[in-house]
Amino acid sequence: MPVAKKIPSPSPAKLLTFSYECTNVQGTKVKGELAAINLAAAKNDLRRQGLNPIKVRRKSKPFFSKRKKKIKAADIAHFSRQMATMMTAGVPLVQSFDIVAKSTDNESVRDLVLSIKADVEAGRSFSEALKQHPLYFDPLFCNLVGAGEASGSLETMLDRIATYKEKTESLKRKIKKALFYPCAVMVVAIIVTAVLLVFVVPQFEQLFKGFGADLPAFTKMVVNLSKFVQKWWWIILGLLIGAGWGLSYSLKKYPVVKETFDRMLLKTPVIGNILHKAAIARFARTLATTFAAGVPLVEALESVAGATGNVIYSRAVLRIRDEVSTGSQMQLAMRNTNIFPNMVVQMVAIGEESGSLDGMLSKVATIFEEEVDAAVDGLSSLLEPLIMAVLGVLVGGLVIAMYLPIFKMGSVV
């Protein structure tokens, strides 16, 4: 029996920039630029705006053109909120794309929105148009939009998606803020130490040569370390860069490395507690959004697994999905993972019994998001004096090492 070949979906149309000269209803000449898939589409867009095209030409790119800004997750969250606002206000879908595209300063976002608009005008549904851009719209986003289209409540679903994306991005910013301070301490400490060893210690070394006496052991150690850094700095720098690149590559390439790294992060003092709470907040927020959208619980859990941001929690959610699919209650499956706090399990149990699981999960997400916020603020207050202490020990230790021979000479005299 011949195997049917899978027909690939057509790739999204590439947008071109056109410069135009038109006349409006009053007969006044209007000039400007717009993006479209071809010349005919550009003229049609102008006519829809009530303009009469006189000259429409494709604009050539300059040889030294500015590099486009990347599309960030925050841009997608902003796009979601804008579309939700437009649809709630009763603006037609295609017109909403035009308004959103004109309101952004990011050329990449504008091209993305106009490309989605072109796909919708070509006959695709909104969710199908989003699936043409998997780099920016994950399956969860597309499935929720599809559910909204199927139920005839797209504006309500877009509002839920926008709220979900905003909460998720806010949580990500808090996690980055929590991880920034320890990294900043390490980077500043390394830079200060390197500067002292390369530029300051050699000056003292020249001074010590005229003493004609043995140096203290601590001073000898610092001087030898300075010589080593001066001679092999390029190897040290290469090893640091190579270690950073190797860790980044291994985390993406090897699941075992990613799992080990995530497990170590969760066990890290202070930071691990924040990551635990953030993963639970993501789990609860994502599951509440998908379940409220009418997605069956088992399918919702499968979507949630990839949104927790941690391999340990992702596997725990998949285990919950498997147990729920065989008829177990969700709160029992969560308890069996031994990873969710008792309070979260109890609130889920109440939600299951009362038939308001999505509402209870939303409350769990709000509670843990607030706890993450408080923990990050506490960490910031804790690390400020720690940074001063670390730098003080490093700089103070090197200064003491350099002045020990001088103190020794003074005691002898």
Coordinates of C-alpha atoms in Angstrom, one line a residue:
M1 CA 0.0 0.0 0.0
P2 CA 1.6 3.3 -1.0
V3 CA 2.3 5.8 1.7
A4 CA 0.7 9.1 1.3
K5 CA 3.1 12.0 1.2
K6 CA 2.6 14.8 3.6
I7 CA 1.9 18.0 1.8
P8 CA 3.9 20.8 3.4
S9 CA 2.0 23.9 4.3
P10 CA 2.8 26.9 2.2
S11 CA 5.4 29.2 3.7
P12 CA 4.3 32.7 4.9
A13 CA 4.6 35.4 2.2
K14 CA 7.6 37.7 2.4
L15 CA 6.6 41.3 2.8
L16 CA 8.0 44.0 0.6
T17 CA 8.2 47.7 1.2
F18 CA 6.6 50.1 -1.3
S19 CA 6.7 53.9 -1.6
Y20 CA 3.5 55.5 -2.9
E21 CA 2.1 58.7 -4.1
C22 CA -1.7 59.0 -4.0
T23 CA -4.6 61.4 -3.9
N24 CA -7.2 61.4 -1.1
V25 CA -10.9 62.1 -1.3
Q26 CA -10.2 65.9 -1.2
G27 CA -7.8 65.5 -4.1
T28 CA -4.7 66.3 -2.0
K29 CA -1.5 64.4 -2.8
V30 CA -0.3 62.0 -0.1
K31 CA 3.1 60.3 0.0
G32 CA 4.3 57.5 2.3
E33 CA 5.4 53.9 2.6
L34 CA 3.6 50.6 3.3
A35 CA 4.4 46.9 3.4
A36 CA 2.6 44.3 1.3
I37 CA 3.3 40.9 -0.3
N38 CA 3.2 42.3 -3.9
L39 CA 2.4 45.4 -6.0
A40 CA -1.3 44.5 -6.4
A41 CA -1.8 43.9 -2.7
A42 CA -0.2 47.3 -2.0
K43 CA -2.6 49.1 -4.4
N44 CA -5.6 47.2 -2.9
D45 CA -4.5 48.3 0.6
L46 CA -4.3 51.9 -0.5
R47 CA -7.7 51.8 -2.1
R48 CA -9.2 50.3 1.1
Q49 CA -7.9 53.4 2.9
G50 CA -9.8 55.7 0.5
L51 CA -6.7 56.7 -1.5
N52 CA -6.3 56.7 -5.3
P53 CA -2.8 55.4 -6.3
I54 CA -0.8 57.5 -8.7
K55 CA 2.6 55.9 -8.3
V56 CA 3.4 52.8 -6.3
R57 CA 7.0 51.5 -6.5
R58 CA 8.9 48.9 -4.6
K59 CA 11.5 50.5 -2.4
S60 CA 15.0 49.1 -2.7
K61 CA 16.9 48.4 0.5
P62 CA 20.0 50.6 1.2
F63 CA 23.4 48.9 1.0
F64 CA 24.1 49.8 4.6
S65 CA 20.7 49.2 6.1
K66 CA 20.0 49.2 9.8
R67 CA 19.7 45.8 11.5
K68 CA 16.1 45.0 12.5
K69 CA 15.3 44.6 16.2
K70 CA 14.6 41.1 17.4
I71 CA 11.0 40.2 18.4
K72 CA 11.0 39.5 22.1
A73 CA 8.5 37.6 24.2
A74 CA 7.4 41.0 25.6
D75 CA 6.5 42.1 22.1
I76 CA 4.2 39.1 21.7
A77 CA 2.6 39.9 25.0
H78 CA 2.0 43.5 23.9
F79 CA 0.6 42.2 20.6
S80 CA -1.8 40.0 22.5
R81 CA -3.1 42.8 24.6
Q82 CA -3.5 45.2 21.6
M83 CA -5.5 42.5 19.7
A84 CA -7.6 41.7 22.7
T85 CA -8.4 45.4 23.1
M86 CA -9.3 45.9 19.4
M87 CA -11.5 42.8 19.2
T88 CA -13.3 43.7 22.5
A89 CA -14.0 47.2 21.1
G90 CA -15.6 45.5 18.0
V91 CA -12.9 46.4 15.5
P92 CA -12.8 43.8 12.7
L93 CA -9.9 41.3 12.7
V94 CA -8.1 42.5 9.5
Q95 CA -8.5 46.2 10.5
S96 CA -7.1 45.3 14.0
F97 CA -3.9 44.0 12.3
D98 CA -3.5 47.3 10.4
I99 CA -3.9 49.4 13.6
V100 CA -1.5 47.2 15.6
A101 CA 1.1 47.3 12.8
K102 CA 1.0 51.1 12.5
S103 CA 1.3 51.5 16.3
T104 CA 4.6 49.7 16.7
D105 CA 8.1 51.2 16.3
N106 CA 9.7 47.7 15.9
E107 CA 9.9 47.0 12.1
S108 CA 10.2 43.2 12.8
V109 CA 6.9 43.2 14.8
R110 CA 5.3 45.3 12.0
D111 CA 6.4 42.7 9.4
L112 CA 5.2 39.8 11.5
V113 CA 1.7 41.4 12.0
L114 CA 1.3 42.3 8.4
S115 CA 2.4 38.7 7.4
I116 CA -0.3 37.3 9.7
K117 CA -2.8 39.7 8.2
A118 CA -1.8 38.6 4.6
D119 CA -2.4 34.9 5.6
V120 CA -5.8 35.7 7.1
E121 CA -6.8 37.7 4.0
A122 CA -5.7 34.7 1.9
G123 CA -8.3 32.5 3.6
R124 CA -6.5 31.1 6.7
S125 CA -8.0 31.3 10.1
F126 CA -6.2 33.4 12.8
S127 CA -4.9 30.3 14.6
E128 CA -3.6 28.8 11.3
A129 CA -1.9 32.1 10.4
L130 CA -0.2 32.1 13.8
K131 CA 1.1 28.5 13.3
Q132 CA 3.1 29.8 10.4
H133 CA 5.3 31.6 12.9
P134 CA 6.2 28.9 15.5
L135 CA 9.3 30.9 16.6
Y136 CA 7.0 33.5 18.2
F137 CA 3.7 31.7 18.8
D138 CA 3.9 28.3 20.7
P139 CA 1.3 25.5 20.3
L140 CA -0.4 26.7 23.5
F141 CA -1.0 30.2 22.1
C142 CA -2.3 28.8 18.8
N143 CA -4.5 26.2 20.4
L144 CA -6.1 28.8 22.7
V145 CA -6.8 31.1 19.7
G146 CA -8.3 28.2 17.8
A147 CA -10.5 27.4 20.7
G148 CA -11.7 31.0 20.8
E149 CA -12.5 30.9 17.1
A150 CA -14.3 27.6 17.4
S151 CA -16.5 28.8 20.3
G152 CA -17.2 32.2 18.7
S153 CA -15.6 34.1 21.6
L154 CA -12.3 35.1 20.1
E155 CA -12.2 38.5 21.9
T156 CA -12.7 36.9 25.3
M157 CA -10.0 34.3 24.6
L158 CA -7.6 37.0 23.4
D159 CA -8.1 38.9 26.6
R160 CA -7.3 35.7 28.6
I161 CA -4.2 35.1 26.5
A162 CA -3.1 38.7 26.9
T163 CA -3.5 38.4 30.7
Y164 CA -1.7 35.1 30.7
K165 CA 1.2 36.4 28.6
E166 CA 1.6 39.6 30.8
K167 CA 1.6 37.6 34.0
T168 CA 4.2 35.1 32.5
E169 CA 6.5 37.9 31.3
S170 CA 6.2 39.7 34.6
L171 CA 7.3 36.5 36.4
K172 CA 10.2 36.0 34.0
R173 CA 11.5 39.5 34.7
K174 CA 11.4 38.8 38.4
I175 CA 13.4 35.5 37.9
K176 CA 16.0 37.3 35.8
K177 CA 16.2 40.0 38.5
A178 CA 16.8 37.3 41.1
L179 CA 19.6 35.6 39.1
F180 CA 21.2 38.9 38.0
Y181 CA 22.6 39.8 41.4
P182 CA 24.7 36.6 42.0
C183 CA 26.0 36.8 38.4
A184 CA 26.9 40.5 38.9
V185 CA 28.8 39.7 42.1
M186 CA 30.9 37.1 40.3
V187 CA 31.6 39.3 37.3
V188 CA 32.6 42.3 39.3
A189 CA 34.7 40.2 41.6
I190 CA 36.6 38.6 38.7
I191 CA 37.1 42.0 36.9
V192 CA 38.4 43.8 40.1
T193 CA 40.7 40.9 40.9
A194 CA 42.1 40.7 37.4
V195 CA 42.8 44.5 37.3
L196 CA 44.6 44.4 40.6
L197 CA 46.7 41.3 39.6
V198 CA 47.6 42.6 36.2
F199 CA 48.2 46.3 36.8
V200 CA 48.7 47.0 40.6
V201 CA 50.6 44.0 41.9
P202 CA 53.5 44.3 39.3
Q203 CA 54.2 47.8 40.6
F204 CA 54.6 46.6 44.1
E205 CA 56.8 43.7 42.8
Q206 CA 59.3 46.1 41.4
L207 CA 59.4 47.9 44.8
F208 CA 59.9 44.6 46.7
K209 CA 63.0 43.7 44.6
G210 CA 64.9 46.5 46.3
F211 CA 64.2 45.3 49.8
G212 CA 66.7 42.4 49.6
A213 CA 64.7 40.3 52.1
D214 CA 62.4 37.4 51.9
L215 CA 58.8 38.2 51.3
P216 CA 56.0 36.9 53.5
A217 CA 54.3 33.7 52.3
F218 CA 51.0 35.5 51.6
T219 CA 52.7 38.2 49.5
K220 CA 54.7 35.5 47.6
M221 CA 51.5 33.7 46.8
V222 CA 49.8 36.9 45.4
V223 CA 52.9 37.9 43.4
N224 CA 53.2 34.4 41.8
L225 CA 49.4 34.5 41.1
S226 CA 50.0 37.8 39.4
K227 CA 52.8 36.5 37.2
F228 CA 50.6 33.5 36.2
V229 CA 47.7 35.7 35.2
Q230 CA 50.0 38.0 33.2
K231 CA 51.5 35.1 31.3
W232 CA 48.5 32.9 30.7
W233 CA 45.6 35.4 30.8
W234 CA 44.6 34.5 27.2
I235 CA 44.3 30.8 28.2
I236 CA 42.2 31.7 31.3
L237 CA 39.9 33.9 29.2
G238 CA 39.6 31.2 26.6
L239 CA 38.7 28.6 29.3
L240 CA 36.0 30.9 30.8
I241 CA 34.5 31.6 27.4
G242 CA 34.7 27.9 26.4
A243 CA 33.1 26.8 29.7
G244 CA 30.2 29.3 29.2
W245 CA 29.7 28.2 25.6
G246 CA 30.0 24.5 26.5
L247 CA 27.4 24.8 29.3
S248 CA 25.0 26.7 27.0
Y249 CA 25.4 24.1 24.2
S250 CA 25.1 21.1 26.6
L251 CA 21.9 22.6 28.1
K252 CA 20.3 22.8 24.7
K253 CA 21.7 19.5 23.3
Y254 CA 21.7 17.0 26.1
P255 CA 18.5 16.5 28.3
V256 CA 20.5 14.8 31.0
V257 CA 22.7 18.0 31.5
K258 CA 19.6 20.2 31.5
E259 CA 17.9 18.0 34.1
T260 CA 21.0 17.9 36.3
F261 CA 21.4 21.7 36.0
D262 CA 17.7 22.4 36.8
R263 CA 17.9 20.0 39.8
M264 CA 21.0 21.8 41.1
L265 CA 19.3 25.2 40.7
L266 CA 16.3 24.1 42.7
K267 CA 18.6 23.0 45.5
T268 CA 20.6 26.3 45.5
P269 CA 20.0 28.3 48.8
V270 CA 17.5 31.2 48.4
I271 CA 17.6 31.1 44.6
G272 CA 16.1 27.5 44.6
N273 CA 13.2 28.6 46.7
I274 CA 12.4 31.4 44.3
L275 CA 12.6 29.0 41.3
H276 CA 10.3 26.5 43.1
K277 CA 7.7 29.2 43.6
A278 CA 8.0 30.5 40.1
A279 CA 7.5 27.0 38.5
I280 CA 4.4 26.5 40.6
A281 CA 3.1 29.9 39.6
R282 CA 3.6 29.2 35.9
F283 CA 2.0 25.7 36.3
A284 CA -1.1 27.2 38.0
R285 CA -1.4 30.2 35.7
T286 CA -1.1 28.2 32.5
L287 CA -3.4 25.4 33.6
A288 CA -6.0 27.9 34.8
T289 CA -6.0 29.7 31.4
T290 CA -6.2 26.5 29.3
F291 CA -8.8 24.8 31.5
A292 CA -11.0 27.9 31.5
A293 CA -10.7 28.0 27.7
G294 CA -12.5 24.7 27.6
V295 CA -9.5 22.5 26.9
P296 CA -9.9 19.0 28.4
L297 CA -7.8 18.5 31.6
V298 CA -5.5 15.8 30.1
E299 CA -4.7 17.9 27.0
A300 CA -4.3 21.0 29.2
L301 CA -1.7 19.3 31.4
E302 CA 0.2 18.2 28.3
S303 CA 0.4 21.9 27.2
V304 CA 1.3 23.0 30.7
A305 CA 4.3 20.7 31.0
G306 CA 6.4 22.7 28.6
A307 CA 5.5 26.0 30.3
T308 CA 6.8 25.4 33.8
G309 CA 10.3 26.5 32.8
N310 CA 12.0 23.6 34.7
V311 CA 12.6 20.0 33.6
I312 CA 11.9 18.6 37.0
Y313 CA 8.4 20.2 37.2
S314 CA 7.8 19.4 33.5
R315 CA 8.3 15.7 34.1
A316 CA 6.1 15.9 37.3
V317 CA 3.3 17.5 35.2
L318 CA 3.6 14.7 32.6
R319 CA 3.3 12.2 35.4
I320 CA 0.2 13.9 36.7
R321 CA -1.2 13.8 33.2
D322 CA -0.7 10.1 32.9
E323 CA -2.3 9.4 36.3
V324 CA -5.3 11.7 35.5
S325 CA -5.8 10.0 32.1
T326 CA -6.2 6.7 34.0
G327 CA -9.0 8.1 36.2
S328 CA -7.0 9.4 39.2
Q329 CA -7.9 12.7 40.8
M330 CA -5.6 15.6 40.0
Q331 CA -4.9 16.4 43.7
L332 CA -3.9 12.7 44.3
A333 CA -1.6 12.7 41.3
M334 CA 0.0 16.0 42.5
R335 CA 0.6 14.6 45.9
N336 CA 2.3 11.5 44.5
T337 CA 5.0 13.7 42.8
N338 CA 6.2 14.9 46.2
I339 CA 7.1 18.2 44.6
F340 CA 4.1 20.4 45.2
P341 CA 3.5 22.1 48.6
N342 CA 0.6 20.7 50.7
M343 CA -1.2 24.1 50.4
V344 CA -1.3 23.9 46.6
V345 CA -2.6 20.3 46.7
Q346 CA -5.3 21.2 49.2
M347 CA -6.5 24.2 47.1
V348 CA -6.6 22.0 44.0
A349 CA -8.6 19.4 45.9
I350 CA -11.1 22.1 46.9
G351 CA -11.3 23.3 43.3
E352 CA -12.0 19.8 42.1
E353 CA -14.7 19.2 44.7
S354 CA -16.4 22.5 44.1
G355 CA -16.1 22.4 40.3
S356 CA -14.1 25.6 40.2
L357 CA -10.7 24.3 39.4
D358 CA -9.7 27.1 37.1
G359 CA -10.6 29.8 39.7
M360 CA -8.7 28.0 42.4
L361 CA -5.6 27.6 40.2
S362 CA -5.8 31.3 39.4
K363 CA -5.7 32.1 43.2
V364 CA -2.7 29.7 43.6
A365 CA -0.9 31.5 40.7
T366 CA -1.6 34.9 42.3
I367 CA -0.3 33.8 45.7
F368 CA 2.9 32.4 44.4
E369 CA 3.6 35.3 42.0
E370 CA 3.3 37.6 45.0
E371 CA 5.7 35.3 47.0
V372 CA 8.2 35.4 44.2
D373 CA 8.0 39.2 44.1
A374 CA 8.6 39.4 47.9
A375 CA 11.5 36.9 47.7
V376 CA 13.2 38.7 44.9
D377 CA 13.0 42.0 46.9
G378 CA 14.4 40.2 49.9
L379 CA 17.2 38.7 47.9
S380 CA 18.1 42.1 46.5
S381 CA 18.3 43.6 50.1
L382 CA 20.4 40.6 51.2
L383 CA 22.9 40.7 48.3
E384 CA 23.7 44.4 48.5
P385 CA 25.8 44.1 51.6
L386 CA 27.1 40.7 50.3
I387 CA 28.5 42.4 47.2
M388 CA 30.3 44.9 49.4
A389 CA 31.7 42.1 51.6
V390 CA 33.0 40.0 48.7
L391 CA 34.7 43.0 47.1
G392 CA 36.0 44.1 50.4
V393 CA 37.6 40.7 51.1
L394 CA 39.1 40.5 47.6
V395 CA 40.5 44.0 47.5
G396 CA 41.4 44.1 51.2
G397 CA 43.2 40.8 50.9
L398 CA 45.3 41.9 48.0
V399 CA 46.1 45.3 49.6
I400 CA 47.2 43.5 52.8
A401 CA 49.4 41.1 50.8
M402 CA 51.1 44.1 49.2
Y403 CA 51.7 46.0 52.4
L404 CA 52.8 43.1 54.6
P405 CA 56.5 43.5 53.5
I406 CA 56.3 47.2 54.3
F407 CA 54.9 46.5 57.7
K408 CA 57.6 43.9 58.3
M409 CA 60.3 46.4 57.5
G410 CA 58.8 48.9 59.9
S411 CA 58.8 46.4 62.7
V412 CA 62.4 45.5 62.1
V413 CA 63.5 49.2 62.1

